[in-house]
Coordinates of C-alpha atoms in Angstrom, one line a residue:
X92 CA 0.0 0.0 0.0
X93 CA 1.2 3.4 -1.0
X94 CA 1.2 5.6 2.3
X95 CA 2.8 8.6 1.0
X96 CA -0.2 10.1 0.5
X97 CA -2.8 9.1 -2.3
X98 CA -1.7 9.6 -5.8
X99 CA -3.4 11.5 -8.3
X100 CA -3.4 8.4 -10.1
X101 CA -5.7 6.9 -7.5
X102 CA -8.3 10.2 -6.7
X103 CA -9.2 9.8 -10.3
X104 CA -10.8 6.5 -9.5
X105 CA -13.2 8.2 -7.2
X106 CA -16.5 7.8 -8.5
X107 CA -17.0 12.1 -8.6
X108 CA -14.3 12.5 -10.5
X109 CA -15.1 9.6 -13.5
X110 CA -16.6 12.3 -16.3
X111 CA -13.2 14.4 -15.1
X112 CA -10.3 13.7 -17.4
X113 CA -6.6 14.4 -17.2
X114 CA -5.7 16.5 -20.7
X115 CA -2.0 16.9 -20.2
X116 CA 1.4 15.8 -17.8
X117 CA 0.1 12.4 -17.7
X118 CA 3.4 11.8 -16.6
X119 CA 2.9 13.5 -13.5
X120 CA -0.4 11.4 -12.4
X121 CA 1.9 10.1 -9.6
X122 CA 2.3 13.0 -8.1
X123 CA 1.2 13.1 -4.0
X124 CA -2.5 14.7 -3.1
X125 CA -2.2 16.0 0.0
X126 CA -4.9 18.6 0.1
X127 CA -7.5 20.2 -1.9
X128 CA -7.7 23.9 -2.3
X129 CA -9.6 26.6 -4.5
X130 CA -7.9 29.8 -6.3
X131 CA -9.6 33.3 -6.0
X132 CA -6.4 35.2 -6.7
X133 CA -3.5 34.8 -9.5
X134 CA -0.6 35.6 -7.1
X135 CA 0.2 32.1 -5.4
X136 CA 3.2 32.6 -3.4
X137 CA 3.3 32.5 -0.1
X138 CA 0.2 30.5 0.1
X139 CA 0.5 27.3 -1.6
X140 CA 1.5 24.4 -0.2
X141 CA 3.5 21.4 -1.3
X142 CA 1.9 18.6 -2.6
X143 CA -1.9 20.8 -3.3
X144 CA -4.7 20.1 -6.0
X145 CA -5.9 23.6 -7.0
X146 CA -9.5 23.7 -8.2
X147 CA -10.2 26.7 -10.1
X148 CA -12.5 28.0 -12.5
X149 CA -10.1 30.7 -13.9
X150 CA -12.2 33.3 -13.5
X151 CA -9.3 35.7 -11.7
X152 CA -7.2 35.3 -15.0
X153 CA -10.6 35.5 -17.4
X154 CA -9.2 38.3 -19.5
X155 CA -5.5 37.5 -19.9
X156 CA -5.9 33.2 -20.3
X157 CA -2.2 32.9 -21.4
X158 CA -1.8 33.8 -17.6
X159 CA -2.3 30.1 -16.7
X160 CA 0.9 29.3 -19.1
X161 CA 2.5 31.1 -16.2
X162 CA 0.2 29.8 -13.2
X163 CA 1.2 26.0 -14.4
X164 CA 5.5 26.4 -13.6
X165 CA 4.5 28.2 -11.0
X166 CA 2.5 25.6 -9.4
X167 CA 5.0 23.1 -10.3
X168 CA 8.2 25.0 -8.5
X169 CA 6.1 25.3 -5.4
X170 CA 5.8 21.5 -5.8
X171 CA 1.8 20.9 -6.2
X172 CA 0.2 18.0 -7.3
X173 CA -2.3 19.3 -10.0
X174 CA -4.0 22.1 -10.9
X175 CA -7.9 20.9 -11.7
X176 CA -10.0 23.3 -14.0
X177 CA -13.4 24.1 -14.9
X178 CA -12.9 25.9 -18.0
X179 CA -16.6 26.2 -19.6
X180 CA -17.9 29.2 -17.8
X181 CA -15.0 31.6 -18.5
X182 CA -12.5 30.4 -20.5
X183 CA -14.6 28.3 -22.6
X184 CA -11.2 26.0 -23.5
X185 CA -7.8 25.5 -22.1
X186 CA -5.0 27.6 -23.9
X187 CA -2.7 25.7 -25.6
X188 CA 0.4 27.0 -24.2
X189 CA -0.8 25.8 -20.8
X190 CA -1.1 22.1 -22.1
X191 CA 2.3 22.3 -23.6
X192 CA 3.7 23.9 -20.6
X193 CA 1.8 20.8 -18.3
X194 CA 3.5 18.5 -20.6
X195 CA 7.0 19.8 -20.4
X196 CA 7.4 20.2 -16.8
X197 CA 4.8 17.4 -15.9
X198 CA 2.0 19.0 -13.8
X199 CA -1.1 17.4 -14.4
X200 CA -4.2 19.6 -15.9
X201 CA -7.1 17.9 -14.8
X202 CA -10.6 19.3 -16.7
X203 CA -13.8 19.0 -14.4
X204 CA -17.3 19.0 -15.6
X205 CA -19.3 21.9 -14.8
X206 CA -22.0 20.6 -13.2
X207 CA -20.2 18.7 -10.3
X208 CA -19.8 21.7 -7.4
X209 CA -16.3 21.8 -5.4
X210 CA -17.6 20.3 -2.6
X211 CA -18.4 17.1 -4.3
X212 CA -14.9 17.5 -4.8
X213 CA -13.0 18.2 -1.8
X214 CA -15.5 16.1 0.6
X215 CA -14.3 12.8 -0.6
X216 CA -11.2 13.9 -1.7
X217 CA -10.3 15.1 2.5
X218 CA -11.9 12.2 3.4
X219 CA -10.3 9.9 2.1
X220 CA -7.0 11.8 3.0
X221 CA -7.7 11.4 7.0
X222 CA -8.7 8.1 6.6
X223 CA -4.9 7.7 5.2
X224 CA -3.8 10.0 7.9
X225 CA -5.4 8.2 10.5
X226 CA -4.2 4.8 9.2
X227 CA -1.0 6.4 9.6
X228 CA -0.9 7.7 12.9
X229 CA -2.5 4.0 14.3
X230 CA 0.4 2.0 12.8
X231 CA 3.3 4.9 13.8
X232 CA 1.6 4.5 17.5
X233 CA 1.4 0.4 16.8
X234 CA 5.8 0.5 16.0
X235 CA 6.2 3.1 18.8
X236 CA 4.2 0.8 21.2
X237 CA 6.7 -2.0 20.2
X238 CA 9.9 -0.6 20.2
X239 CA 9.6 1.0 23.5
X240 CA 8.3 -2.2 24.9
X241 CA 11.9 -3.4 24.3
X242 CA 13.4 -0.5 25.8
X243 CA 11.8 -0.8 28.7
X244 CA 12.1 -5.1 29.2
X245 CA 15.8 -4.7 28.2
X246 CA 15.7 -6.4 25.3
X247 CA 19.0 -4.9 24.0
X248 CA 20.1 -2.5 20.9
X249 CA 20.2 -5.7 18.7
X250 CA 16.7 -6.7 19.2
X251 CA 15.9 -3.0 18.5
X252 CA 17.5 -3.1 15.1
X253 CA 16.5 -6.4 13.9
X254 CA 12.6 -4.8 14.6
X255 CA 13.3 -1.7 12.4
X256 CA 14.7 -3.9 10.2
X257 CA 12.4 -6.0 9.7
X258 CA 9.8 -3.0 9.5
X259 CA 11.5 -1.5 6.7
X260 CA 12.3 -4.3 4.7
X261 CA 15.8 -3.3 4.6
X262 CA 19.3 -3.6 6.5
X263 CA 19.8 -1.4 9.1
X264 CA 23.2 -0.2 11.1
X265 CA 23.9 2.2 13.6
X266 CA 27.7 3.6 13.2
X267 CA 29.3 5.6 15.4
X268 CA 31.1 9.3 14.9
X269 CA 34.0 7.1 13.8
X270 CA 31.8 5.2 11.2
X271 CA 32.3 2.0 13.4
X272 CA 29.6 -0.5 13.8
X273 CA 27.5 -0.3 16.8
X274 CA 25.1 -2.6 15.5
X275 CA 23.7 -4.3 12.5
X276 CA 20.7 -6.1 11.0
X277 CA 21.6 -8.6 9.4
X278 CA 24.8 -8.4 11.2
X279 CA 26.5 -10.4 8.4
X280 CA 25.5 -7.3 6.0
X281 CA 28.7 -5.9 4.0
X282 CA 28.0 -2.1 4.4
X283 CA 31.0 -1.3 2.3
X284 CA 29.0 -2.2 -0.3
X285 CA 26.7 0.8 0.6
X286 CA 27.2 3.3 -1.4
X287 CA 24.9 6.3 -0.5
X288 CA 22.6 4.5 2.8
X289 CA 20.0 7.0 3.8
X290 CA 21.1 8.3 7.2
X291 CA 19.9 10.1 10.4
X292 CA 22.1 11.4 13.4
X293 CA 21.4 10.3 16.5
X294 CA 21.8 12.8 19.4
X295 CA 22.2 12.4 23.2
X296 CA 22.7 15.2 25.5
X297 CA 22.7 17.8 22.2
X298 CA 25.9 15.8 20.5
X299 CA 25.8 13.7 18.2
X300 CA 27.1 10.2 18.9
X301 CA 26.0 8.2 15.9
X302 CA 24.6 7.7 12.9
X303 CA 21.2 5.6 11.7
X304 CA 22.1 4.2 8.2
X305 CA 19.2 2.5 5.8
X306 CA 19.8 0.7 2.7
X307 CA 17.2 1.7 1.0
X308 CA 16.6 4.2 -2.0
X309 CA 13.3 6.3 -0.1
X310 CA 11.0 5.8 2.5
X311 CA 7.6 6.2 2.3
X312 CA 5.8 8.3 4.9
X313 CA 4.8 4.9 7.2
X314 CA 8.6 4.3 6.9
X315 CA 9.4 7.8 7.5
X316 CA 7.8 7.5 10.6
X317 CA 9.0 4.5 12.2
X318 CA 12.8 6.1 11.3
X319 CA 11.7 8.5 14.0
X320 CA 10.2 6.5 16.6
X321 CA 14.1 4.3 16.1
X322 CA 15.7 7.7 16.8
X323 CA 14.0 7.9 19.5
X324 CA 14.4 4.5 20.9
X325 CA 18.0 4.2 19.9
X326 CA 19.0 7.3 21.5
X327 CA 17.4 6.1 25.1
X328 CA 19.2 2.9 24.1
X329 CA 22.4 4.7 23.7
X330 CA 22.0 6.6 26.4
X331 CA 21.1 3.8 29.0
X332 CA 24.5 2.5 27.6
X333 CA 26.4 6.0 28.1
X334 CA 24.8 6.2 31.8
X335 CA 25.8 2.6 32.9
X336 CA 29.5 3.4 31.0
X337 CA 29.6 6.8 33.1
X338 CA 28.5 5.0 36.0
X339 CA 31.5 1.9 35.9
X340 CA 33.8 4.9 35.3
X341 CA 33.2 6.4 38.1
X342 CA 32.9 3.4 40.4
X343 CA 36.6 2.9 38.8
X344 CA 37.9 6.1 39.2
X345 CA 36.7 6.0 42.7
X346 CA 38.8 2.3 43.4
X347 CA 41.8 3.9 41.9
X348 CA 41.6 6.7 44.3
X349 CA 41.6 3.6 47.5
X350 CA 44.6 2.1 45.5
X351 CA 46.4 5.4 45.4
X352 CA 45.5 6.9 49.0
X353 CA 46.6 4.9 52.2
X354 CA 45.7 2.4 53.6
X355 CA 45.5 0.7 50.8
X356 CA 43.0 -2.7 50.7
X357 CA 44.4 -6.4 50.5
X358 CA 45.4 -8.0 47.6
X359 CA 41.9 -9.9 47.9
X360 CA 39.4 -7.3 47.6
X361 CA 41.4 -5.2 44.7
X362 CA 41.1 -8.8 42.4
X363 CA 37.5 -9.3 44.0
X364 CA 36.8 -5.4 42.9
X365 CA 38.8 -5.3 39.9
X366 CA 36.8 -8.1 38.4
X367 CA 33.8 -6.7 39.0
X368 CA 34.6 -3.5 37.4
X369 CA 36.3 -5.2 34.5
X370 CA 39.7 -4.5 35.1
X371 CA 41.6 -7.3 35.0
X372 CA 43.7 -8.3 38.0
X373 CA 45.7 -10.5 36.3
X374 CA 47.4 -7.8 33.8
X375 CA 50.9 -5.4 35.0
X376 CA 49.3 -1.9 35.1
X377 CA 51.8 0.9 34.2
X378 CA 50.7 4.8 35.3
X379 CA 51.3 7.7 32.7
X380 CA 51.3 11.0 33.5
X381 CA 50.5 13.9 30.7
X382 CA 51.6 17.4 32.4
X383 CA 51.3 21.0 31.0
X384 CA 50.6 24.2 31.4
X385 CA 47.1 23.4 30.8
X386 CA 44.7 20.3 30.8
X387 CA 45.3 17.9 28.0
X388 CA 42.1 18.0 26.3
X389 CA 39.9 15.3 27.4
X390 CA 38.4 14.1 24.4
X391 CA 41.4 13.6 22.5
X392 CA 43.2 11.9 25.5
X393 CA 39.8 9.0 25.4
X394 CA 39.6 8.7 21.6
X395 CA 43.4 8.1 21.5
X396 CA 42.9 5.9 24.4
X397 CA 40.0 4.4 23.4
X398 CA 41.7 3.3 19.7
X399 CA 44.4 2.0 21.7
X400 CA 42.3 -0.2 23.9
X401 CA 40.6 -1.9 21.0
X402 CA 43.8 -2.8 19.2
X403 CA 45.4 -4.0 22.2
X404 CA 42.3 -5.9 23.7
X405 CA 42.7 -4.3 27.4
X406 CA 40.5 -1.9 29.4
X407 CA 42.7 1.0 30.9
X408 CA 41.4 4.0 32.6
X409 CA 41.9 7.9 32.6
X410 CA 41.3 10.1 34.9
X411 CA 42.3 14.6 34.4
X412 CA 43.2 16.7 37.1
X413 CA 44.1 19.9 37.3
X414 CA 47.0 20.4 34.5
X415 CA 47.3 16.5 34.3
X416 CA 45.8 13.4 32.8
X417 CA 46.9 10.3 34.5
X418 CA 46.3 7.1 32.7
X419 CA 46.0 3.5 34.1
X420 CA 47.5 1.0 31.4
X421 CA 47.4 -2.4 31.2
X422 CA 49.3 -5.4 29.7
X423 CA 48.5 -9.0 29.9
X424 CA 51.9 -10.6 31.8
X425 CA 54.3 -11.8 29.7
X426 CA 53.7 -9.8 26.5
X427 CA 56.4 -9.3 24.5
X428 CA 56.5 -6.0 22.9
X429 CA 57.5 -4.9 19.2
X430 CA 59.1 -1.6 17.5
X431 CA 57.4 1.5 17.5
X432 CA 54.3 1.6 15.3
X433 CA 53.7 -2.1 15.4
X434 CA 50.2 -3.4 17.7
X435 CA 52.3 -4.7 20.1
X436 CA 54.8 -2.1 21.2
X437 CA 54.8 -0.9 24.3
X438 CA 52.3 1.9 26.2
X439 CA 55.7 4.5 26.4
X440 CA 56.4 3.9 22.3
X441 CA 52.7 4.8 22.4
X442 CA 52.7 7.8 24.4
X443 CA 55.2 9.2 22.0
X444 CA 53.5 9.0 19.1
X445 CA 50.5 10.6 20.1
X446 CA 52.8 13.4 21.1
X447 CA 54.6 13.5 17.9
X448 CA 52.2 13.5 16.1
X449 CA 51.2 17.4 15.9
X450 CA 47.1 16.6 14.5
X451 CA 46.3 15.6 17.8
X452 CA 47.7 18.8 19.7
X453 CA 49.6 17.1 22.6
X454 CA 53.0 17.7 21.7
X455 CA 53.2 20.4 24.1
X456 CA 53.0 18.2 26.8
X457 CA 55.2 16.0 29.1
X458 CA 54.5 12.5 30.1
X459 CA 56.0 10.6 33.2
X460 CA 55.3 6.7 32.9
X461 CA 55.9 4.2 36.0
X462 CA 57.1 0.9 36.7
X463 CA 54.4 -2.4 35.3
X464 CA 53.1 -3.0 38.7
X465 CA 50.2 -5.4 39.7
X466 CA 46.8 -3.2 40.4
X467 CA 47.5 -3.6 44.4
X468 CA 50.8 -2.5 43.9
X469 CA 50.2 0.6 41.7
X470 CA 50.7 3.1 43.6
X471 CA 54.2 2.9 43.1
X472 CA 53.8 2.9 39.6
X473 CA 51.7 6.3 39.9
X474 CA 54.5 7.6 42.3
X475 CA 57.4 6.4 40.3
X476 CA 55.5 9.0 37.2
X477 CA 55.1 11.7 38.8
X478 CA 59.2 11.4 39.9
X479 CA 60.0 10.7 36.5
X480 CA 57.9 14.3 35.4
X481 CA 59.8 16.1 38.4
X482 CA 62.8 14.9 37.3
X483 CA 62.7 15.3 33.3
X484 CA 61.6 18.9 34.3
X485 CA 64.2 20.1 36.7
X486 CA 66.5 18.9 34.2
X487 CA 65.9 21.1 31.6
X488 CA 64.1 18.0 29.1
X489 CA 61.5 19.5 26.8
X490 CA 58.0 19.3 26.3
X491 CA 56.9 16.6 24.5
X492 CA 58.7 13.7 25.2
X493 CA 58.1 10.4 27.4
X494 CA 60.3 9.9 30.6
X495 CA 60.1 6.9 32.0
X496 CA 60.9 5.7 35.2
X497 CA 63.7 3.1 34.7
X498 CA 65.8 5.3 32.9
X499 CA 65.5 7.8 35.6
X500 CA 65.7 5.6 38.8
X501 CA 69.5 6.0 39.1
X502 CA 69.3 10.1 39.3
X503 CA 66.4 9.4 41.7
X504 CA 68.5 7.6 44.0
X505 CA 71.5 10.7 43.3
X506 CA 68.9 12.8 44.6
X507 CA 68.8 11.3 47.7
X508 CA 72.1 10.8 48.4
X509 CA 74.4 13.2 51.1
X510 CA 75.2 16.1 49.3
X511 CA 78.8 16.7 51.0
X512 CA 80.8 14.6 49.2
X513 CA 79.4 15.0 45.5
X514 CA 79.1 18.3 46.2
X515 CA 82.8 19.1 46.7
X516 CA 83.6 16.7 43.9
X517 CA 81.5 18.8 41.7
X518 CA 83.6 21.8 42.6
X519 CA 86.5 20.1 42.2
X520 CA 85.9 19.1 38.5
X521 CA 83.5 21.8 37.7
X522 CA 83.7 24.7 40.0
X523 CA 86.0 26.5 37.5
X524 CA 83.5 26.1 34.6
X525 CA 80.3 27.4 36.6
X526 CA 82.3 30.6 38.0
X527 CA 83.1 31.3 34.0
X528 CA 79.1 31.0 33.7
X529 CA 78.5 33.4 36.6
X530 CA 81.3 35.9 35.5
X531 CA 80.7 35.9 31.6
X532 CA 76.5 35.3 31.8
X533 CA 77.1 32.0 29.6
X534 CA 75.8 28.5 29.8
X535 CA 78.6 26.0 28.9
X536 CA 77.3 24.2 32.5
X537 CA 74.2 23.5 30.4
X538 CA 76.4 23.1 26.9
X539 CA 78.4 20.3 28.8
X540 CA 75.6 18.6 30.1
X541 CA 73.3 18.8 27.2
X542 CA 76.6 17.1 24.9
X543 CA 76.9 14.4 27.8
X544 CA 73.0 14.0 27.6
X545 CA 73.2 12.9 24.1
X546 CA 76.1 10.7 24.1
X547 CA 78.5 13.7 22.2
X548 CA 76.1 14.4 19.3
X549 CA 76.8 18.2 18.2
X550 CA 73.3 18.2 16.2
X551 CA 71.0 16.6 19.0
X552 CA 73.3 19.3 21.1
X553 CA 72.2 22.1 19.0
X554 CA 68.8 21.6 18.6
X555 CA 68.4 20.5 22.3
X556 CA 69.7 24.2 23.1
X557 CA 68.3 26.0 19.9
X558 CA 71.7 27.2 19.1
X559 CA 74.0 26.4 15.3
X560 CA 76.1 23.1 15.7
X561 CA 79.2 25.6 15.3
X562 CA 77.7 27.5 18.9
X563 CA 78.2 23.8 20.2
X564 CA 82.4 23.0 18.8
X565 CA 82.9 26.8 20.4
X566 CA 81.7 26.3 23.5
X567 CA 83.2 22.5 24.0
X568 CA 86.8 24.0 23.0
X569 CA 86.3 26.9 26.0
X570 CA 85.0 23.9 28.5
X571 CA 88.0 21.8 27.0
X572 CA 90.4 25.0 27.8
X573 CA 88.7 25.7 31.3
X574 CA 88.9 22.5 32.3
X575 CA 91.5 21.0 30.7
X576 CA 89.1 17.3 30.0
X577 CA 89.8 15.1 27.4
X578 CA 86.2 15.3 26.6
X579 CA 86.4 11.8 24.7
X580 CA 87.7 10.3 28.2
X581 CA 84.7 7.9 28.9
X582 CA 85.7 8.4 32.5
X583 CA 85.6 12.0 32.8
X584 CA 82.3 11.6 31.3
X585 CA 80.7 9.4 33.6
X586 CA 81.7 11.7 36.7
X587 CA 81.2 14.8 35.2
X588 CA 78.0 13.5 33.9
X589 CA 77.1 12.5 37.4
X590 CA 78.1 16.0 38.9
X591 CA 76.0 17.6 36.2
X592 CA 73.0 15.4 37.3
X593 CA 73.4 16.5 40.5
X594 CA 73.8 20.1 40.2
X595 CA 70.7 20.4 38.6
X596 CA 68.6 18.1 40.2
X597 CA 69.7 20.5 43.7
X598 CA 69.6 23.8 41.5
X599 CA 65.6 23.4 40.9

């Protein structure tokens, strides 16, 4: 059954209209009836409405008839369905530029008798229209009745979709912002295959969070309106989803918080918890911290993370505070990780590609990552980040890089150590080069220990210090004469690297 509307195709059948004949566009006899109305005046705009049958007996155009020429592509670009005419009375025949012009654009000209009154018309006509209506309205109340009924038994977002699916005779998907496949009926369906789907957005909490895909040409307007009452139900679906994600998400965040503030709880209730929260006590957990001057934004942070997750099969956690995000990252025991770029490299080689990579806007950021450490245990891992951050900042390391832990645990421990002795061996070996500093406002201090830093490279030297790779040979030839090093000495390296540590570490 056509619900569109009813055809013009189909109103001819009405007994009124059987002396009634269509003259010209017979091409257009499938255009949609939606109402009926009469013209009194010439000037349509403004007035008609899409999808009309005008009766009229031209008697406002009566002495200028090549005016309906005119009145026929003008009824046609305001997109009504036929123009009906009682010609006998004033214009005694229809002009011929009319017909042609019904032909050419296809707008029916329908000639009525002149004994059958409007209202013989229009009664039937209307009536027959509501009855459509009506139909309409029961069956879009019959598929919003059943489609809610599965919202509310819990009968799950695939159920949902195989229903609308079933209703419009054609596969259905809902994608994600990402074009990813939240669901689909049939879920063997090759959408790739699908060209130009018709589509809808799908909004919760005024965003848009996916998309409703049809493959399907048109709708009619029953089909038109069960895509709505799907919106509808697939946003509530989507959004019971969002609300029991937000809700584990915070029932996480608040578990990390026990495993990061004293006293912490046994080993038996963080598995017990853990499991229930889907975080799997059996994987090493590794913290990262991402510190700036600003938040990192928090969208990026969870797509990035999100990605991540999927490829790696895991479930880690974020959580942003103040300047910081701090991630929880997890790896199944025993995995052995590849190169950078590869699916199975480690979290750090991650973390530095999302801040190399200058799309995503994170490349002005630092990131401190800890020690793999059971969930019970990872505090230390969230302590042992935040040291790495403190100590790749007070020694002069740039934004954007990764610091981790182990390759910072031995100037942790120089940290601590008493400062008498390296102190006066640092004066001994360097005291000479830092009064040059103070007395000449220069920085071969930081020269020296940026060229130890990177193993005697004067181009990582250079552009560690912004300075030309000829700055760099200058300065190392004053430190050589200062000091009088054999800067190659692999010895004089270690302990002057050491001292450098040191100095710094206590400067800031």
């Amino acid at each position: 059954m056509n619900t569109q509307g009813i055809t013009l195709r189909e109103l001819m059948q009405l007994p009124i209209l059987s002396k009634a004949s269509v003259i010209s566009g017979v091409q257009g006899l499938d255009r949609v009836v939606r109402f009926v109305d009469i013209m009194e005046v010439p000037d349509l705009k403004g007035w008609i409405s899409e999808g009309v049958m005008l009766l009229t007996t031209a008697y406002s155009i009566r002495h200028d008839p090549s005016l309906l020429t005119e009145l026929v592509y003008t009824l046609d670009q305001l997109g009504a369905a036929a123009l009906a005419i009682k010609p006998a009375r004033f214009l005694k025949e229809i002009p011929q530029g009319a017909i042609e012009a019904s032909n050419a654009c296809g707008l029916p000209i329908v000639e009525i008798p002149p004994e059958i009154p409007y209202t013989d018309i229009t009664q039937p006509v209307m009536e027959l229209l509501l009855g459509r209506q009506a139909m309409l309205l029961r069956r879009a109340e019959e598929v919003y009745r059943t489609l809610t009924t599965m919202v509310l038994e819990n009968s799950g977002i695939q159920a949902v979709s195989d229903n609308v699916a079933e209703f419009l005779k054609a596969p259905v998907a809902l994608v994600d912002t990402e074009r990813n496949i939240i669901v689909s009926s049939p879920s063997q369906f090759d959408w790739s295959r699908a060209e130009q789907p018709l589509s809808w957005n799908i909004h919760v909490d005024r965003r848009t969070v996916a998309r409703l895909l049809v493959h399907k040409e048109q709708l009619d307007d029953m089909e038109e309106v069960g895509i709505e009452q799907a919106r509808l139900v697939f946003a509530l679906e989507l959004m019971r989803k969002k609300v029991a994600e937000d809700t584990e998400f915070r029932l996480r965040g608040n578990f990390i918080d026990e495993l990061l503030t004293p006293p912490l709880p046994s080993r038996h209730e963080v598995e017990r918890r853990a499991r229930q929260l889907g975080m799997n006590p059996g994987h090493k957990w590794e913290v990262a911290v991402i510190e700036g001057e600003t938040a990192p934004d928090e969208e990026t942070v969870n797509r990035l993370l999100e990605q991540e997750a999927l490829k790696r099969g895991v479930m880690p956690h974020a959580e942003f505070r103040s300047n910081r995000a701090v991630l929880f990252l997890p790896t199944p025991e025993g995995r052995k990780f590849a190169v950078a770029g590869d699916a199975g490299e480690s979290w750090a080689a991650t973390l530095e590609g999302w801040l190399r990579d200058k799309e995503e806007g994170l490349g002005g950021y630092r990131t401190g990552v800890g020690t793999s450490e059971y969930l019970w245990d990872i505090q230390a891992s969230y302590n042992e980040a935040r040291k790495a951050l403190s100590i790749a900042r007070r020694l002069g390391q740039g934004a954007g890089g990764v610091t981790r832990y182990e390759e910072i645990e031995v100037y942790h421990l120089l940290e601590g150590l008493s400062g008498e002795g390296i102190a006066a061996l640092f004066e001994r070996k360097l005291g000479k080069l830092r009064q040059y500093d103070q007395e000449h406002d220069s920085n071969m201090l930081l020269t020296f220990y940026h060229y130890l830093e990177f193993r005697g490279s004067l181009i990582e030297t250079a552009n560690s210090l912004y300075i030309h790779r000829n700055s760099v040979k200058y300065r190392l030839e004053r430190i050589r004469d200062i000091t009088g090093f054999d800067l190659n000495d692999p010895r004089e390296q270690f302990v002057c690297h050491l001292c450098l540590i040191y100095y710094y570490l206590q400067e800031k």
